[in-house]
CSV table of C-alpha atoms and ligand atoms in Angstrom, one decimal:
chain,number,residue,atom,x,y,z
A,1,UNK,CA,-1.2,9.9,-11.9
A,2,UNK,CA,0.2,9.3,-15.4
A,3,UNK,CA,4.0,9.1,-14.8
A,4,UNK,CA,4.6,9.1,-18.5
A,5,UNK,CA,3.2,12.6,-19.3
A,6,UNK,CA,3.4,13.9,-15.8
A,7,UNK,CA,-0.1,14.6,-15.3
A,8,UNK,CA,-2.7,14.1,-12.8
A,9,UNK,CA,-5.6,12.0,-14.5
A,10,UNK,CA,-7.9,11.6,-11.6
A,11,UNK,CA,-8.2,13.2,-8.3
A,12,UNK,CA,-10.3,12.3,-5.3
A,13,UNK,CA,-12.4,14.9,-3.6
A,14,UNK,CA,-10.0,15.9,-1.4
A,15,UNK,CA,-7.7,17.3,-4.2
A,16,UNK,CA,-10.0,19.6,-5.9
A,17,UNK,CA,-9.1,21.0,-9.0
A,18,UNK,CA,-6.2,18.7,-9.6
A,19,UNK,CA,-7.4,16.4,-12.3
A,20,UNK,CA,-5.8,17.2,-15.7
A,21,UNK,CA,-3.1,19.3,-14.1
A,22,UNK,CA,0.5,19.0,-15.8
A,23,UNK,CA,2.5,18.6,-12.6
A,24,UNK,CA,6.0,17.9,-14.0
A,25,UNK,CA,5.7,21.0,-16.5
A,26,UNK,CA,4.9,23.2,-13.6
A,27,UNK,CA,7.7,21.9,-11.4
A,28,UNK,CA,10.2,21.9,-14.4
A,29,UNK,CA,9.2,25.6,-15.1
A,30,UNK,CA,9.5,26.8,-11.4
A,31,UNK,CA,12.7,24.9,-10.8
A,32,UNK,CA,14.4,24.8,-14.0
A,33,UNK,CA,15.3,21.0,-13.4
A,34,UNK,CA,13.9,17.8,-15.0
A,35,UNK,CA,11.1,16.4,-12.9
A,36,UNK,CA,9.0,13.2,-12.8
A,37,UNK,CA,5.8,12.3,-11.4
A,38,UNK,CA,4.7,9.1,-9.7
A,39,UNK,CA,2.1,8.2,-7.1
A,40,UNK,CA,3.0,7.7,-3.3
A,41,UNK,CA,2.9,4.1,-3.2
A,42,UNK,CA,5.1,3.4,-6.1
A,43,UNK,CA,7.4,5.9,-4.4
A,44,UNK,CA,7.2,4.1,-1.2
A,45,UNK,CA,8.1,0.7,-2.9
A,46,UNK,CA,10.9,2.4,-4.8
A,47,UNK,CA,12.3,3.5,-1.6
A,48,UNK,CA,11.9,0.2,0.4
A,49,UNK,CA,13.5,-1.6,-2.6
A,50,UNK,CA,16.3,0.8,-3.2
A,51,UNK,CA,17.4,1.3,0.7
A,52,UNK,CA,14.8,-0.2,3.0
A,53,UNK,CA,13.2,-3.7,4.1
A,54,UNK,CA,13.4,-5.4,0.6
A,55,UNK,CA,16.7,-3.9,-0.7
A,56,UNK,CA,17.7,-5.4,-4.1
A,57,UNK,CA,14.9,-7.9,-4.3
A,58,UNK,CA,13.4,-8.3,-7.5
A,59,UNK,CA,9.7,-9.4,-7.1
A,60,UNK,CA,7.7,-7.4,-4.2
A,61,UNK,CA,4.3,-6.3,-3.6
A,62,UNK,CA,4.2,-3.2,-1.6
A,63,UNK,CA,1.1,-2.5,0.5
A,64,UNK,CA,0.6,0.9,2.7
A,65,UNK,CA,-2.2,0.6,5.1
A,66,UNK,CA,-3.0,4.3,5.9
A,67,UNK,CA,-6.1,6.4,5.5
A,68,UNK,CA,-6.6,4.2,2.3
A,69,UNK,CA,-4.8,0.8,1.4
A,70,UNK,CA,-2.4,1.4,-1.5
A,71,UNK,CA,-0.7,-1.4,-3.5
A,72,UNK,CA,2.3,-1.2,-5.8
A,73,UNK,CA,4.1,-4.1,-7.8
A,74,UNK,CA,7.9,-4.5,-8.2
A,75,UNK,CA,8.5,-7.3,-10.8
A,76,UNK,CA,11.6,-8.5,-12.6
A,77,UNK,CA,13.6,-6.0,-10.9
A,78,UNK,CA,11.5,-3.0,-11.9
A,79,UNK,CA,8.4,-1.1,-10.9
A,80,UNK,CA,5.2,-2.4,-12.9
A,81,UNK,CA,2.7,0.2,-13.2
A,82,UNK,CA,0.7,-1.3,-16.3
A,83,UNK,CA,-0.7,0.7,-19.1
A,84,UNK,CA,-3.0,2.7,-16.7
A,85,UNK,CA,-0.4,3.2,-13.9
A,86,UNK,CA,-3.0,0.9,-11.8
A,87,UNK,CA,-1.0,-2.3,-11.3
A,88,UNK,CA,-0.8,-3.6,-7.9
A,89,UNK,CA,-3.8,-1.7,-6.8
A,90,UNK,CA,-4.7,-4.5,-4.4
A,91,UNK,CA,-6.6,-2.3,-2.2
A,92,UNK,CA,-9.4,-1.9,-4.7
A,93,UNK,CA,-10.6,-5.2,-6.1
A,94,UNK,CA,-13.8,-6.9,-4.8
A,95,UNK,CA,-14.0,-10.2,-2.9
A,96,UNK,CA,-13.6,-8.9,0.7
A,97,UNK,CA,-17.0,-8.5,1.8
A,98,UNK,CA,-19.7,-6.3,0.6
A,99,UNK,CA,-19.1,-3.0,2.4
A,100,UNK,CA,-19.0,0.3,0.6
A,101,UNK,CA,-15.3,1.5,-0.2
A,102,UNK,CA,-14.2,5.0,-0.4
A,103,UNK,CA,-13.8,4.7,-4.1
A,104,UNK,CA,-17.3,3.9,-4.5
A,105,UNK,CA,-16.8,0.1,-5.1
A,106,UNK,CA,-17.9,-2.7,-2.9
A,107,UNK,CA,-16.0,-5.3,-0.8
A,108,UNK,CA,-12.7,-4.2,-1.4
A,109,UNK,CA,-9.6,-4.7,0.9
A,110,UNK,CA,-9.6,-1.2,1.9
A,111,UNK,CA,-12.9,-1.6,3.7
A,112,UNK,CA,-11.0,-4.0,6.2
A,113,UNK,CA,-7.7,-2.8,6.4
A,114,UNK,CA,-7.2,0.9,6.4
A,115,UNK,CA,-6.9,2.9,9.4
A,116,UNK,CA,-10.2,4.8,8.7
A,117,UNK,CA,-11.8,1.2,8.1
A,118,UNK,CA,-10.2,-0.3,11.2
A,119,UNK,CA,-11.8,2.5,13.1
A,120,UNK,CA,-15.2,2.1,11.5
A,121,UNK,CA,-15.4,-1.7,11.8
A,122,UNK,CA,-15.0,-1.5,15.5
A,123,UNK,CA,-17.6,1.2,15.6
A,124,UNK,CA,-20.2,-1.1,13.6
A,125,UNK,CA,-19.4,-3.7,16.4
A,126,UNK,CA,-19.5,-1.6,19.4
A,127,UNK,CA,-21.0,1.9,18.5
A,128,UNK,CA,-17.7,3.3,20.0
A,129,UNK,CA,-15.5,5.5,17.7
A,130,UNK,CA,-11.8,5.1,18.0
A,131,UNK,CA,-8.6,5.5,15.9
A,132,UNK,CA,-7.0,2.5,14.3
A,133,UNK,CA,-4.2,2.8,17.0
A,134,UNK,CA,-6.8,2.8,19.9
A,135,UNK,CA,-8.4,-0.3,18.4
A,136,UNK,CA,-5.0,-2.0,18.4
A,137,UNK,CA,-4.2,-0.9,22.0
A,138,UNK,CA,-7.8,-2.4,22.9
A,139,UNK,CA,-6.9,-5.6,21.2
A,140,UNK,CA,-3.7,-5.8,23.2
A,141,UNK,CA,-5.8,-5.5,26.4
A,142,UNK,CA,-7.9,-8.4,25.2
A,143,UNK,CA,-11.0,-6.5,24.0
A,144,UNK,CA,-12.6,-9.2,21.6
A,145,UNK,CA,-14.3,-6.7,19.2
A,146,UNK,CA,-10.8,-5.1,18.6
A,147,UNK,CA,-9.3,-8.3,18.0
A,148,UNK,CA,-12.0,-9.6,15.7
A,149,UNK,CA,-11.4,-6.4,13.6
A,150,UNK,CA,-7.7,-6.8,13.2
A,151,UNK,CA,-8.4,-10.7,12.7
A,152,UNK,CA,-10.5,-9.5,9.7
A,153,UNK,CA,-7.8,-7.0,8.5
A,154,UNK,CA,-5.0,-9.5,8.7
A,155,UNK,CA,-7.1,-12.3,6.7
A,156,UNK,CA,-8.0,-9.8,4.2
A,157,UNK,CA,-4.3,-8.7,3.8
A,158,UNK,CA,-3.2,-12.5,3.5
A,159,UNK,CA,-5.9,-13.0,0.9
A,160,UNK,CA,-4.6,-10.0,-1.2
A,161,UNK,CA,-1.1,-11.5,-0.7
A,162,UNK,CA,-2.2,-14.9,-2.0
A,163,UNK,CA,-4.2,-13.5,-5.0
A,164,UNK,CA,-1.1,-11.2,-6.1
A,165,UNK,CA,1.2,-14.4,-5.6
A,166,UNK,CA,-1.1,-16.3,-7.8
A,167,UNK,CA,-1.1,-13.9,-10.7
A,168,UNK,CA,2.5,-12.5,-10.7
A,169,UNK,CA,4.4,-14.8,-8.4
A,170,UNK,CA,5.9,-12.5,-6.0
A,171,UNK,CA,8.5,-13.6,-3.3
A,172,UNK,CA,8.0,-10.9,-0.9
A,173,UNK,CA,5.6,-8.3,0.5
A,174,UNK,CA,6.4,-5.4,2.2
A,175,UNK,CA,3.8,-3.6,4.3
A,176,UNK,CA,3.8,0.2,5.4
A,177,UNK,CA,1.6,3.0,6.4
A,178,UNK,CA,0.2,4.0,9.9
A,179,UNK,CA,-1.7,0.9,10.5
A,180,UNK,CA,1.6,-1.1,10.2
A,181,UNK,CA,2.7,0.5,13.6
A,182,UNK,CA,0.6,-2.5,15.1
A,183,UNK,CA,2.9,-4.9,13.5
A,184,UNK,CA,3.2,-7.1,16.6
A,185,UNK,CA,-0.5,-7.7,16.4
A,186,UNK,CA,-1.0,-7.7,12.8
A,187,UNK,CA,1.9,-9.9,11.6
A,188,UNK,CA,1.0,-13.0,13.4
A,189,UNK,CA,-2.7,-12.6,12.0
A,190,UNK,CA,-1.5,-12.3,8.4
A,191,UNK,CA,0.9,-15.2,8.9
A,192,UNK,CA,-1.9,-17.4,10.2
A,193,UNK,CA,-4.1,-16.6,7.3
A,194,UNK,CA,-1.2,-17.4,4.9
A,195,UNK,CA,-0.3,-20.7,6.3
A,196,UNK,CA,-4.1,-21.8,6.1
A,197,UNK,CA,-4.4,-20.8,2.6
A,198,UNK,CA,-0.9,-20.6,0.9
A,199,UNK,CA,0.2,-19.6,-2.7
A,200,UNK,CA,-0.3,-22.4,-5.2
A,201,UNK,CA,3.5,-22.1,-6.1
A,202,UNK,CA,4.2,-24.0,-2.8
A,203,UNK,CA,6.8,-21.2,-1.9
A,204,UNK,CA,5.9,-19.2,1.0
A,205,UNK,CA,5.5,-15.4,0.5
A,206,UNK,CA,8.1,-13.6,2.8
A,207,UNK,CA,6.1,-10.7,4.8
A,208,UNK,CA,8.2,-7.8,6.1
A,209,UNK,CA,7.4,-4.6,7.7
A,210,UNK,CA,8.6,-1.4,5.9
A,211,UNK,CA,12.0,-0.2,7.2
A,212,UNK,CA,12.2,3.5,6.3
A,213,UNK,CA,8.7,4.7,7.9
A,214,UNK,CA,7.9,8.0,6.6
A,215,UNK,CA,11.2,8.6,4.6
A,216,UNK,CA,10.2,5.7,2.2
A,217,UNK,CA,8.2,8.0,-0.1
A,218,UNK,CA,11.0,10.7,-0.3
A,219,UNK,CA,13.8,8.1,-0.7
A,220,UNK,CA,12.1,6.2,-3.5
A,221,UNK,CA,11.1,9.4,-5.3
A,222,UNK,CA,15.1,10.4,-5.4
A,223,UNK,CA,15.9,6.8,-6.5
A,224,UNK,CA,13.1,7.1,-9.1
A,225,UNK,CA,14.5,10.5,-10.3
A,226,UNK,CA,18.1,9.1,-10.5
A,227,UNK,CA,17.1,6.1,-12.5
A,228,UNK,CA,15.4,8.6,-15.0
A,229,UNK,CA,18.3,10.8,-15.2
A,230,UNK,CA,21.0,8.1,-15.7
A,231,UNK,CA,18.9,6.4,-18.0
A,232,UNK,CA,18.7,9.7,-20.1
A,233,UNK,CA,22.4,10.3,-20.3
A,234,UNK,CA,23.0,6.5,-20.9
A,235,UNK,CA,25.3,6.0,-18.3
B,301,ZN,ZN1,-12.2,0.6,-3.4
Protein backbone atom coordinates (compact mmCIF):
# COMPACT_ATOMS: atom_id res chain seq x y z
CA UNK A 1 0.00 0.00 0.00
CA UNK A 2 1.04 3.61 -0.47
CA UNK A 3 0.08 5.15 2.86
CA UNK A 4 0.88 8.66 1.59
CA UNK A 5 -1.75 8.60 -1.18
CA UNK A 6 -4.05 5.96 0.35
CA UNK A 7 -3.84 3.76 -2.73
CA UNK A 8 -3.17 0.07 -3.20
CA UNK A 9 -0.01 -0.19 -5.34
CA UNK A 10 0.36 -3.94 -5.85
CA UNK A 11 -2.03 -6.73 -4.92
CA UNK A 12 -1.35 -10.46 -4.76
CA UNK A 13 -3.56 -12.90 -6.65
CA UNK A 14 -5.84 -13.28 -3.62
CA UNK A 15 -6.88 -9.60 -4.01
CA UNK A 16 -8.02 -9.47 -7.62
CA UNK A 17 -8.69 -6.00 -8.99
CA UNK A 18 -7.37 -4.09 -5.98
CA UNK A 19 -4.15 -2.75 -7.58
CA UNK A 20 -4.50 1.00 -8.10
CA UNK A 21 -7.67 1.31 -6.01
CA UNK A 22 -7.88 4.54 -3.99
CA UNK A 23 -8.96 3.07 -0.64
CA UNK A 24 -8.93 6.17 1.54
CA UNK A 25 -10.90 8.21 -1.05
CA UNK A 26 -13.60 5.54 -1.15
CA UNK A 27 -13.77 5.22 2.65
CA UNK A 28 -13.81 8.99 3.20
CA UNK A 29 -16.60 9.38 0.66
CA UNK A 30 -18.66 6.58 2.19
CA UNK A 31 -18.20 7.58 5.85
CA UNK A 32 -17.59 11.31 5.69
CA UNK A 33 -14.61 11.16 8.05
CA UNK A 34 -10.85 11.26 7.39
CA UNK A 35 -9.31 7.86 6.61
CA UNK A 36 -5.72 6.59 6.41
CA UNK A 37 -4.27 3.50 4.81
CA UNK A 38 -1.50 1.23 6.02
CA UNK A 39 -0.56 -2.42 5.71
CA UNK A 40 -1.48 -4.96 8.36
CA UNK A 41 2.05 -5.58 9.62
CA UNK A 42 2.69 -1.88 10.16
CA UNK A 43 -0.61 -1.68 12.03
CA UNK A 44 0.37 -4.75 14.10
CA UNK A 45 3.62 -3.06 15.15
CA UNK A 46 1.83 0.23 15.83
CA UNK A 47 -0.53 -1.67 18.12
CA UNK A 48 2.16 -3.53 20.05
CA UNK A 49 4.16 -0.29 20.53
CA UNK A 50 1.12 1.77 21.57
CA UNK A 51 -0.36 -0.73 24.01
CA UNK A 52 1.19 -4.18 23.75
CA UNK A 53 4.37 -6.11 24.46
CA UNK A 54 6.75 -3.33 23.41
CA UNK A 55 4.79 -0.37 24.75
CA UNK A 56 6.75 2.87 24.55
CA UNK A 57 9.89 1.31 23.06
CA UNK A 58 11.69 3.23 20.36
CA UNK A 59 13.59 0.71 18.19
CA UNK A 60 11.68 -2.45 17.39
CA UNK A 61 11.40 -4.97 14.59
CA UNK A 62 7.90 -6.42 14.28
CA UNK A 63 7.47 -9.83 12.67
CA UNK A 64 4.23 -11.62 11.91
CA UNK A 65 4.44 -15.34 11.24
CA UNK A 66 1.12 -16.14 9.62
CA UNK A 67 0.22 -17.40 6.17
CA UNK A 68 3.29 -15.41 5.12
CA UNK A 69 6.08 -13.67 7.03
CA UNK A 70 5.54 -9.94 7.48
CA UNK A 71 7.98 -7.39 8.85
CA UNK A 72 7.80 -3.78 9.96
CA UNK A 73 10.30 -1.40 11.48
CA UNK A 74 9.89 1.07 14.34
CA UNK A 75 12.99 3.20 14.71
CA UNK A 76 13.70 6.36 16.71
CA UNK A 77 10.18 6.18 18.15
CA UNK A 78 8.30 6.13 14.84
CA UNK A 79 7.31 3.73 12.13
CA UNK A 80 9.91 3.71 9.35
CA UNK A 81 8.25 2.68 6.11
CA UNK A 82 10.90 3.85 3.65
CA UNK A 83 10.33 5.55 0.28
CA UNK A 84 8.38 2.56 -1.11
CA UNK A 85 6.66 1.42 2.08
CA UNK A 86 8.84 -1.69 2.07
CA UNK A 87 11.21 -1.07 5.00
CA UNK A 88 11.43 -3.98 7.42
CA UNK A 89 10.10 -6.55 4.92
CA UNK A 90 12.38 -9.16 6.41
CA UNK A 91 10.27 -12.06 5.13
CA UNK A 92 11.28 -11.43 1.53
CA UNK A 93 15.02 -11.03 1.24
CA UNK A 94 17.21 -13.91 0.02
CA UNK A 95 19.82 -15.81 2.02
CA UNK A 96 17.60 -18.36 3.74
CA UNK A 97 18.13 -21.40 1.51
CA UNK A 98 16.96 -21.77 -2.08
CA UNK A 99 13.28 -22.72 -1.91
CA UNK A 100 10.74 -20.91 -4.08
CA UNK A 101 8.80 -18.25 -2.16
CA UNK A 102 5.13 -17.28 -2.56
CA UNK A 103 6.33 -13.91 -3.95
CA UNK A 104 8.27 -15.57 -6.79
CA UNK A 105 11.69 -15.05 -5.21
CA UNK A 106 13.98 -17.75 -3.82
CA UNK A 107 15.48 -18.44 -0.42
CA UNK A 108 13.32 -16.00 1.51
CA UNK A 109 12.67 -16.37 5.25
CA UNK A 110 9.01 -16.94 4.43
CA UNK A 111 9.92 -20.34 2.89
CA UNK A 112 11.03 -21.50 6.38
CA UNK A 113 8.96 -19.63 8.93
CA UNK A 114 5.42 -18.95 7.67
CA UNK A 115 2.58 -21.21 8.75
CA UNK A 116 2.11 -22.44 5.21
CA UNK A 117 5.85 -23.16 4.84
CA UNK A 118 6.12 -25.02 8.14
CA UNK A 119 3.42 -27.39 6.88
CA UNK A 120 5.12 -27.68 3.49
CA UNK A 121 8.61 -28.31 4.93
CA UNK A 122 7.19 -31.07 7.13
CA UNK A 123 5.50 -32.61 4.07
CA UNK A 124 8.85 -32.40 2.19
CA UNK A 125 10.47 -34.55 4.88
CA UNK A 126 7.66 -36.99 5.65
CA UNK A 127 5.12 -36.91 2.82
CA UNK A 128 2.47 -36.06 5.42
CA UNK A 129 0.48 -32.85 5.19
CA UNK A 130 -0.09 -31.14 8.54
CA UNK A 131 -0.89 -27.58 9.62
CA UNK A 132 1.80 -25.57 11.39
CA UNK A 133 -0.04 -26.11 14.65
CA UNK A 134 -0.12 -29.87 14.10
CA UNK A 135 3.59 -29.85 13.28
CA UNK A 136 4.19 -28.02 16.59
CA UNK A 137 2.14 -30.65 18.45
CA UNK A 138 4.18 -33.40 16.75
CA UNK A 139 7.40 -31.63 17.81
CA UNK A 140 6.14 -31.54 21.39
CA UNK A 141 5.69 -35.32 21.19
CA UNK A 142 9.31 -35.70 20.07
CA UNK A 143 8.76 -36.09 16.29
CA UNK A 144 12.29 -35.42 14.96
CA UNK A 145 11.08 -34.19 11.56
CA UNK A 146 8.73 -31.72 13.19
CA UNK A 147 11.51 -30.54 15.49
CA UNK A 148 13.87 -30.09 12.52
CA UNK A 149 11.26 -27.97 10.70
CA UNK A 150 10.78 -25.67 13.72
CA UNK A 151 14.54 -25.60 14.30
CA UNK A 152 15.05 -24.29 10.76
CA UNK A 153 12.29 -21.72 11.27
CA UNK A 154 13.84 -20.56 14.56
CA UNK A 155 17.33 -20.32 13.05
CA UNK A 156 15.95 -18.33 10.10
CA UNK A 157 14.08 -15.92 12.37
CA UNK A 158 17.25 -15.41 14.45
CA UNK A 159 19.25 -14.73 11.28
CA UNK A 160 16.68 -12.15 10.20
CA UNK A 161 16.89 -10.48 13.62
CA UNK A 162 20.69 -10.29 13.51
CA UNK A 163 20.60 -8.88 9.96
CA UNK A 164 18.12 -6.20 11.02
CA UNK A 165 20.11 -5.38 14.17
CA UNK A 166 23.23 -4.96 12.03
CA UNK A 167 21.53 -2.52 9.67
CA UNK A 168 19.34 -0.40 11.94
CA UNK A 169 20.40 -1.34 15.50
CA UNK A 170 17.11 -2.41 17.02
CA UNK A 171 16.80 -3.24 20.73
CA UNK A 172 13.75 -5.48 20.57
CA UNK A 173 11.83 -7.85 18.32
CA UNK A 174 8.14 -8.54 18.78
CA UNK A 175 6.77 -11.66 17.12
CA UNK A 176 3.09 -12.25 16.36
CA UNK A 177 0.93 -14.21 13.96
CA UNK A 178 -0.55 -17.71 14.18
CA UNK A 179 2.82 -19.49 14.25
CA UNK A 180 3.75 -17.60 17.44
CA UNK A 181 1.12 -19.67 19.29
CA UNK A 182 3.90 -22.30 19.38
CA UNK A 183 6.01 -19.83 21.42
CA UNK A 184 7.21 -22.33 24.08
CA UNK A 185 8.67 -24.37 21.21
CA UNK A 186 9.85 -21.48 19.03
CA UNK A 187 11.33 -19.07 21.58
CA UNK A 188 14.20 -21.29 22.80
CA UNK A 189 15.09 -22.21 19.21
CA UNK A 190 15.36 -18.52 18.24
CA UNK A 191 17.30 -17.68 21.43
CA UNK A 192 19.77 -20.52 20.87
CA UNK A 193 20.58 -19.23 17.39
CA UNK A 194 20.79 -15.63 18.62
CA UNK A 195 23.23 -16.68 21.33
CA UNK A 196 25.39 -18.55 18.81
CA UNK A 197 25.43 -15.64 16.36
CA UNK A 198 24.81 -12.41 18.29
CA UNK A 199 24.52 -8.87 16.90
CA UNK A 200 27.84 -7.12 16.24
CA UNK A 201 26.87 -4.31 18.65
CA UNK A 202 27.47 -6.67 21.57
CA UNK A 203 23.99 -5.85 22.87
CA UNK A 204 21.60 -8.80 22.73
CA UNK A 205 18.26 -8.16 21.05
CA UNK A 206 15.29 -8.67 23.37
CA UNK A 207 12.81 -11.16 21.96
CA UNK A 208 9.16 -10.92 22.98
CA UNK A 209 5.92 -12.45 21.89
CA UNK A 210 3.11 -10.12 20.82
CA UNK A 211 0.68 -9.34 23.66
CA UNK A 212 -2.44 -8.14 21.85
CA UNK A 213 -3.07 -11.20 19.64
CA UNK A 214 -5.57 -10.35 16.90
CA UNK A 215 -6.33 -6.99 18.56
CA UNK A 216 -2.88 -5.64 17.63
CA UNK A 217 -3.93 -4.61 14.12
CA UNK A 218 -7.13 -2.68 15.04
CA UNK A 219 -5.44 -1.12 18.10
CA UNK A 220 -2.53 -0.07 15.85
CA UNK A 221 -4.84 1.27 13.16
CA UNK A 222 -6.62 3.39 15.78
CA UNK A 223 -3.29 4.64 17.16
CA UNK A 224 -2.12 5.57 13.68
CA UNK A 225 -5.35 7.46 12.91
CA UNK A 226 -5.20 9.28 16.25
CA UNK A 227 -1.61 10.31 15.57
CA UNK A 228 -2.47 11.59 12.07
CA UNK A 229 -5.45 13.57 13.33
CA UNK A 230 -3.63 15.14 16.28
CA UNK A 231 -0.73 16.04 13.96
CA UNK A 232 -3.20 17.69 11.54
CA UNK A 233 -4.78 19.95 14.13
CA UNK A 234 -1.38 20.63 15.65
CA UNK A 235 -2.17 19.49 19.18
ZN1 LIG B 1 9.35 -13.95 -0.83
